[in-house]
Short mmCIF file of C-alpha atoms in Angstrom, two decimals:
data_model
loop_
_atom_site.label_atom_id
_atom_site.label_comp_id
_atom_site.label_asym_id
_atom_site.label_seq_id
_atom_site.Cartn_x
_atom_site.Cartn_y
_atom_site.Cartn_z
CA MET V 290 -10.70 11.01 -6.58
CA LEU V 291 -9.54 14.85 -6.80
CA LEU V 292 -11.56 15.56 -9.64
CA ASN V 293 -14.61 14.20 -9.31
CA ASN V 294 -15.46 15.36 -5.73
CA TYR V 295 -13.99 19.05 -6.56
CA GLU V 296 -16.68 20.80 -5.06
CA PHE V 297 -16.49 18.91 -1.94
CA PHE V 298 -12.98 19.11 -1.34
CA LEU V 299 -12.93 22.67 -2.38
CA GLY V 300 -15.46 23.40 0.67
CA GLY V 301 -13.69 21.36 3.24
CA PHE V 302 -10.33 23.26 2.32
CA SER V 303 -12.02 26.69 2.45
CA ALA V 304 -14.00 25.50 5.60
CA ILE V 305 -10.13 24.84 7.46
CA ILE V 306 -9.02 28.13 5.95
CA SER V 307 -12.60 30.29 7.37
CA ARG V 308 -11.43 28.36 10.97
CA LEU V 309 -7.96 29.44 10.81
CA GLN V 310 -8.83 32.98 9.69
CA ALA V 311 -11.33 33.16 12.72
CA MET V 312 -8.72 31.84 14.96
CA ALA V 313 -6.03 34.36 13.86
CA LYS V 314 -8.95 36.98 14.16
CA SER V 315 -9.89 36.52 17.55
CA PHE V 316 -6.19 36.29 18.84
CA PHE V 317 -5.73 39.77 17.15
CA VAL V 318 -8.59 41.15 18.91
CA MET V 319 -7.52 39.93 22.28
CA GLU V 320 -3.83 41.31 21.60
CA GLN V 321 -5.17 44.90 21.01
CA GLU V 322 -7.31 44.83 24.01
CA LEU V 323 -4.42 44.05 26.17
CA ASP V 324 -2.14 46.63 24.43
CA ASP V 325 -0.94 49.59 26.31
CA ASN V 326 -0.34 51.80 23.79
CA ASN V 327 -3.83 54.29 23.03
CA LEU V 328 -2.59 54.72 19.39
CA ARG V 329 -2.92 51.23 18.31
CA LEU V 330 -6.08 50.70 20.46
CA VAL V 331 -7.79 52.23 17.62
CA THR V 332 -6.92 49.82 15.20
CA ASN V 333 -8.81 47.26 16.78
CA VAL V 334 -11.41 45.75 14.93
CA ASN V 335 -14.28 46.20 17.00
CA ARG V 336 -13.49 50.55 17.27
CA THR V 337 -14.64 51.14 13.64
CA ASP V 338 -15.93 54.73 15.04
CA ARG V 339 -12.86 55.87 16.02
CA ALA V 340 -10.55 54.22 12.78
CA GLN V 341 -12.55 56.26 10.73
CA TRP V 342 -11.00 59.43 12.17
CA LEU V 343 -7.31 58.45 11.46
CA PRO V 344 -5.43 59.05 8.11
CA HIS V 345 -4.79 56.36 5.86
CA GLN V 346 -1.09 57.21 6.21
CA PHE V 347 -1.50 56.15 10.07
CA TYR V 348 -1.96 52.07 9.52
CA PRO V 349 1.43 51.52 7.62
CA LYS V 350 3.51 53.00 9.47
CA ASN V 351 2.29 51.82 13.24
CA PHE V 352 0.45 48.97 12.39
CA VAL V 353 2.40 46.59 10.31
CA LEU V 354 1.78 42.78 10.05
CA ASP V 355 4.78 40.41 11.04
CA THR V 356 4.45 37.69 9.04
CA SER V 357 7.72 35.94 10.41
CA ARG V 358 5.28 34.98 13.24
CA CYS V 359 4.42 31.03 13.51
CA LEU V 360 1.25 29.95 12.27
CA SER V 361 0.96 28.67 16.28
CA VAL V 362 1.43 32.11 17.44
CA ILE V 363 -0.65 33.72 15.38
CA THR V 364 -3.35 31.29 16.84
CA ASN V 365 -2.45 31.07 19.84
CA ASN V 366 -2.60 27.24 19.88
CA ARG V 367 0.65 24.83 19.88
CA ASP V 368 -1.12 22.22 18.24
CA ILE V 369 -2.74 23.93 15.38
CA PHE V 370 -0.05 21.67 13.08
CA THR V 371 -1.64 18.46 14.29
CA ILE V 372 -5.18 19.84 14.21
CA ILE V 373 -4.77 20.76 10.62
CA HIS V 374 -3.43 17.76 9.73
CA ARG V 375 -5.92 15.86 11.06
CA GLN V 376 -9.05 17.72 9.51
CA MET V 377 -7.40 17.33 6.28
CA LEU V 378 -6.75 13.58 6.99
CA TYR V 379 -10.46 13.03 7.36
CA LEU V 380 -11.36 15.08 4.48
CA LEU V 381 -9.31 12.80 2.20
CA LYS V 382 -9.97 9.86 3.99
CA THR V 383 -14.10 10.24 4.02
CA GLN V 384 -13.90 10.22 -0.13
CA THR V 385 -11.45 7.37 0.02
CA THR V 386 -14.12 5.26 2.33
CA LEU V 387 -17.16 6.11 0.20
CA ALA V 388 -14.93 5.22 -3.01
CA HIS V 389 -14.13 1.92 -1.72
CA ASP V 390 -17.24 1.01 0.45
CA ILE V 391 -20.28 -0.37 -1.42
CA VAL V 392 -22.95 -0.10 1.23
CA LEU V 393 -22.29 2.89 3.66
CA GLU V 394 -24.88 4.85 5.40
CA GLY V 395 -23.82 8.60 5.38
CA VAL V 396 -20.27 10.28 5.72
CA PRO V 397 -18.24 8.24 8.20
CA SER V 398 -17.51 10.17 11.69
CA GLN V 399 -13.86 10.32 12.95
CA ASP V 400 -14.38 7.94 15.43
CA MET V 401 -15.79 5.47 13.07
CA LEU V 402 -12.57 5.50 10.88
CA MET V 403 -10.37 5.68 13.89
CA GLU V 404 -12.33 2.51 15.38
CA GLN V 405 -11.46 0.79 11.90
CA ASN V 406 -7.89 1.16 11.66
CA THR V 407 -7.39 -0.15 15.07
CA LEU V 408 -9.49 -3.34 14.87
CA GLU V 409 -7.66 -3.69 11.76
CA GLU V 410 -3.86 -3.46 12.77
CA ASN V 411 -4.93 -5.38 16.45
CA ASP V 412 -5.84 -8.17 14.42
CA LEU V 413 -3.01 -8.93 11.93
CA VAL V 414 -0.22 -7.51 14.32
CA THR V 415 -1.12 -9.50 17.44
CA SER V 416 -2.22 -12.71 15.61
CA HIS V 417 0.42 -12.73 12.79
CA SER V 418 3.41 -10.64 12.45
CA THR V 419 3.93 -11.40 16.15
CA ASN V 420 4.14 -15.56 16.44
CA THR V 421 6.43 -16.99 18.60
CA ALA V 422 7.97 -20.26 17.86
CA PRO V 423 5.36 -22.63 19.39
CA GLN V 424 2.63 -20.70 17.69
CA THR V 425 4.42 -21.16 14.21
CA LEU V 426 4.80 -25.28 14.68
CA LEU V 427 0.98 -24.86 16.21
CA HIS V 428 -0.13 -23.19 12.53
CA LEU V 429 2.46 -25.71 10.62
CA HIS V 430 0.39 -28.45 12.20
CA ASN V 431 -2.86 -27.10 12.30
CA LEU V 432 -2.13 -26.14 8.00
CA ARG V 433 -1.06 -30.00 7.79
CA VAL V 434 -4.40 -31.49 9.27
CA ILE V 435 -5.98 -29.02 6.66
CA ALA V 436 -4.55 -30.48 3.98
CA THR V 437 -4.49 -33.67 5.27
CA ARG V 438 -8.36 -33.71 5.23
CA PHE V 439 -9.19 -31.89 1.97
CA ALA V 440 -6.87 -34.46 0.16
CA GLY V 441 -8.99 -37.07 2.21
CA ILE V 442 -12.02 -35.61 0.40
CA SER V 443 -10.35 -34.91 -3.02
CA HIS V 444 -7.28 -33.71 -4.37
CA SER V 445 -8.99 -31.72 -6.89
CA LEU V 446 -10.67 -29.83 -3.87
CA LEU V 447 -7.40 -29.46 -2.06
CA SER V 448 -5.87 -27.66 -5.20
CA MET V 449 -8.84 -25.32 -5.59
CA LEU V 450 -8.54 -24.10 -1.69
CA LEU V 451 -4.77 -23.91 -2.40
CA TRP V 452 -5.41 -22.00 -5.70
CA GLN V 453 -7.93 -19.71 -3.88
CA VAL V 454 -5.15 -18.67 -1.39
CA VAL V 455 -2.36 -17.91 -3.48
CA VAL V 456 -4.19 -15.74 -6.15
CA GLY V 457 -5.64 -13.65 -3.67
CA GLY V 458 -9.18 -15.06 -3.43
CA GLN V 459 -11.56 -14.51 -0.52
CA ILE V 460 -11.62 -17.84 2.14
CA VAL V 461 -14.63 -17.21 4.34
CA VAL V 462 -14.92 -19.42 7.66
CA LYS V 463 -17.79 -20.15 9.44
CA SER V 464 -18.20 -21.31 13.04
CA ASP V 465 -19.69 -20.34 16.25
CA PHE V 466 -15.91 -21.14 17.74
CA ALA V 467 -13.90 -17.47 17.40
CA THR V 468 -10.62 -19.65 18.20
CA ALA V 469 -10.82 -22.37 16.27
CA ARG V 470 -11.96 -20.43 13.05
CA LYS V 471 -8.88 -17.82 13.99
CA HIS V 472 -6.04 -20.53 14.10
CA PHE V 473 -7.67 -22.24 10.49
CA LEU V 474 -7.29 -18.71 8.68
CA LEU V 475 -3.63 -18.22 10.33
CA ALA V 476 -2.58 -21.88 9.24
CA LEU V 477 -3.68 -20.88 5.54
CA GLY V 478 -1.82 -17.30 6.09
CA ASN V 479 1.44 -19.50 6.40
CA LEU V 480 1.11 -19.72 2.70
CA LEU V 481 1.40 -16.11 1.97
CA PRO V 482 3.68 -13.00 2.67
CA VAL V 483 2.62 -11.02 5.68
CA GLY V 484 2.05 -7.89 2.98
CA CYS V 485 -0.59 -10.32 1.00
CA ILE V 486 -2.85 -11.28 4.32
CA ARG V 487 -6.02 -9.10 5.37
CA LEU V 488 -7.34 -10.84 8.12
CA ALA V 489 -10.34 -10.19 9.67
CA SER V 490 -11.52 -13.63 12.05
CA ASN V 491 -13.86 -12.54 14.11
CA SER V 492 -16.55 -10.19 12.44
CA SER V 493 -20.18 -9.38 12.55
CA ASN V 494 -21.14 -9.19 9.13
CA TYR V 495 -19.82 -10.27 5.45
CA VAL V 496 -17.00 -8.00 4.51
CA HIS V 497 -15.86 -8.02 0.51
CA ASN V 498 -12.14 -9.58 -0.81
CA TYR V 499 -10.28 -6.25 -1.23
CA LYS V 500 -11.00 -5.29 3.04
CA ALA V 501 -10.27 -9.65 4.11
CA ASN V 502 -9.24 -12.43 1.87
CA PHE V 503 -9.30 -14.48 5.35
CA LEU V 504 -12.81 -13.78 6.97
CA GLY V 505 -14.22 -15.75 9.81
CA CYS V 506 -17.56 -15.33 11.04
CA LEU V 507 -20.44 -17.09 12.57
CA ASN V 508 -22.63 -19.59 11.08
CA GLU V 509 -25.66 -17.17 10.91
CA ILE V 510 -24.09 -14.58 8.39
CA CYS V 511 -25.25 -14.61 4.88
CA ILE V 512 -22.86 -14.09 1.91
CA PRO V 513 -24.40 -12.31 -0.67
CA GLU V 514 -25.57 -13.60 -4.06
CA GLU V 515 -23.39 -11.83 -6.12
CA VAL V 516 -20.10 -12.85 -4.98
CA PHE V 517 -21.15 -16.09 -3.94
CA ASN V 518 -19.60 -17.87 -6.82
CA GLU V 519 -16.15 -15.84 -5.86
CA VAL V 520 -15.89 -17.24 -2.19
CA PHE V 521 -14.25 -20.50 -0.89
CA VAL V 522 -16.93 -21.00 2.27
CA ILE V 523 -15.81 -23.73 4.96
CA LYS V 524 -17.82 -24.54 7.93
CA ILE V 525 -15.79 -26.10 10.80
CA GLN V 526 -17.55 -27.82 13.78
CA PRO V 527 -16.18 -30.27 16.67
CA ARG V 528 -16.44 -33.74 15.83
CA GLU V 529 -19.22 -35.54 17.67
CA SER V 530 -16.93 -38.09 18.81
CA SER V 531 -14.98 -36.24 20.65
CA THR V 532 -16.13 -34.88 24.30
CA GLU V 533 -13.39 -33.43 25.15
CA TYR V 534 -11.17 -30.73 22.20
CA SER V 535 -9.11 -27.93 21.97
CA GLU V 536 -10.21 -24.73 19.91
CA GLU V 537 -6.16 -24.36 18.76
CA ASN V 538 -6.03 -28.03 17.89
CA LEU V 539 -7.96 -28.42 14.55
CA GLU V 540 -7.66 -32.15 14.71
CA ASP V 541 -10.83 -32.18 16.82
CA PHE V 542 -12.80 -30.17 14.61
CA ASP V 543 -14.84 -31.17 11.50
CA PHE V 544 -14.46 -29.37 8.08
CA PHE V 545 -17.66 -28.79 5.71
CA VAL V 546 -17.27 -26.89 2.41
CA GLU V 547 -20.56 -24.97 1.62
CA LYS V 548 -18.99 -23.33 -1.55
CA CYS V 549 -16.25 -23.78 -3.62
CA SER V 550 -15.57 -21.28 -6.32
CA GLN V 551 -14.45 -22.87 -9.62
CA ARG V 552 -11.26 -22.19 -11.05
CA ASP V 553 -11.59 -19.65 -13.89
CA GLY V 554 -10.21 -20.67 -17.52
CA PRO V 555 -6.46 -19.32 -17.48
CA SER V 556 -7.60 -16.58 -20.57
CA ARG V 557 -10.53 -15.25 -18.50
CA ARG V 558 -8.45 -14.93 -15.45
CA TYR V 559 -5.24 -13.91 -16.81
CA CYS V 560 -7.16 -10.68 -18.65
CA PHE V 561 -8.75 -9.82 -15.35
CA VAL V 562 -5.62 -9.94 -13.57
CA THR V 563 -4.04 -7.92 -16.29
CA LEU V 564 -6.45 -5.63 -16.08
CA ASN V 565 -6.41 -4.78 -12.77
CA TYR V 566 -2.62 -4.84 -12.75
CA CYS V 567 -2.98 -2.19 -15.36
CA TRP V 568 -5.20 -0.03 -13.54
CA ILE V 569 -3.00 -0.05 -10.66
CA GLN V 570 0.16 0.84 -12.69
CA TRP V 571 -2.10 3.75 -14.28
CA HIS V 572 -2.33 5.56 -10.58
CA GLN V 573 1.36 4.75 -9.69
CA LYS V 574 4.61 6.76 -10.71
CA GLU V 575 6.88 3.28 -11.21
CA GLY V 576 6.09 0.03 -11.08
CA ILE V 577 7.63 -3.37 -11.66
CA ASP V 578 7.04 -4.93 -15.53
CA ILE V 579 5.51 -7.74 -15.20
CA SER V 580 5.73 -9.31 -18.16
CA LYS V 581 9.69 -9.18 -18.03
CA ILE V 582 9.74 -10.72 -15.02
CA ILE V 583 7.59 -13.83 -16.15
CA LYS V 584 10.17 -13.96 -19.17
CA ILE V 585 13.24 -13.69 -16.40
CA ILE V 586 12.04 -16.58 -14.00
CA LYS V 587 10.40 -18.17 -16.85
CA CYS V 588 7.14 -18.63 -15.62
CA GLY V 589 4.10 -19.80 -17.23
CA THR V 590 -0.12 -18.08 -17.83
CA GLN V 591 -0.69 -20.05 -14.68
CA ASP V 592 2.05 -18.39 -12.39
CA SER V 593 0.85 -15.03 -13.72
CA PRO V 594 -2.24 -14.42 -11.44
CA VAL V 595 0.06 -15.57 -8.46
CA LEU V 596 2.51 -13.38 -9.32
CA LEU V 597 0.59 -10.65 -9.52
CA PHE V 598 -1.13 -10.95 -6.04
CA TRP V 599 2.02 -12.34 -4.17
CA GLN V 600 3.85 -8.61 -5.88
CA SER V 601 1.67 -6.42 -4.10
CA GLY V 602 2.30 -7.79 -0.82
CA LEU V 603 6.40 -7.61 -0.94
CA SER V 604 8.08 -4.69 0.90
CA ARG V 605 9.70 -1.85 -0.99
CA ARG V 606 12.98 -3.12 -0.55
CA TYR V 607 12.40 -6.18 -2.14
CA LYS V 608 10.41 -4.10 -5.20
CA GLN V 609 13.49 -2.01 -5.54
CA VAL V 610 15.90 -4.91 -6.10
CA VAL V 611 13.98 -6.20 -8.26
CA LEU V 612 13.62 -2.86 -10.50
CA ASN V 613 17.27 -2.29 -10.33
CA THR V 614 17.59 -5.95 -11.67
CA ILE V 615 15.52 -5.31 -14.83
CA ASN V 616 17.23 -2.27 -15.37
CA THR V 617 20.86 -3.71 -15.16
CA GLY V 618 19.68 -6.24 -17.87
CA LYS V 619 18.53 -3.04 -19.96
CA CYS V 620 21.86 -1.62 -19.82
CA SER V 621 23.43 -4.96 -20.27
CA ASN V 622 21.13 -5.77 -23.50
CA ARG V 623 22.15 -2.30 -25.13
CA ARG V 624 25.56 -2.56 -24.68
CA ILE V 625 25.26 -5.57 -26.51
CA ASP V 626 23.55 -4.56 -29.23
CA PHE V 627 25.87 -1.62 -29.33
CA GLY V 628 28.68 -3.86 -29.79
CA ASN V 629 27.01 -5.99 -32.51
CA GLY V 630 26.41 -2.73 -34.26
CA GLN V 631 29.60 -1.80 -34.26
#
């Protein structure tokens, strides 16, 4: 990304440097104006008519730039480091957003980026991470209702739903009842680690899987044709026999499957996930050797997509434990081989 957008970043960083130089220059002029020494007044950048009459030896003797002063002092701004950090953050995040957003009109503004972060964090933190015991029991109850309903329709349909969840596929729930679709998604979210959940239960339009694998929207929202074969679309609505219903209890709702993604063959799915994993590992300094983990825990080819998706949401501490285990196994194998060689 840095190489492909070299000109953009060069212009952006040059603009930041130019603004810093302008701030330092304006403060330097103000310092010279407030100085009582008449000799140093002639070094003012706005007094070139007087400076030209001075010898060249005057400047190193009477005016020496103090490089020990902090940047906040030179620019006369205590928050200058915060400002620079924010400007560089927005500069880098602009290209990142442009690289991942398929449909994006123009460069995102700072307000737009901040609002997106706030909405994503609030939706996940308040809905899933801070669950209390009654809420957890409610989600598990709703999960049992979902499993019973789908198993009643077809066991293969329930298997496809669970497979779509555990491999990171997108689940789209359509309903005019925001609370109902939110509890439906939260119930399915109990099947995954928190780091694997990207929740958007009240989206005004369709967003792709890399933004939200659990997506809730209104009934009139259309799914793009190019991704229609890759999503699992479920429509929920109140039962006709129910006169009074609670949106938090899914027993009062009926489920209709509008579209279920066909389960790919193991070879095609495994190749896709493997290529995706290799691309991710290419951009990381250190990663987990998935093939060795599969051998250690004796997983089959059908379990590989699940393992690849789940390890992306696990904590760094758990990953470090796995890395240490693998490295320990390498050392022990080398010792055994060395002993056999002797």
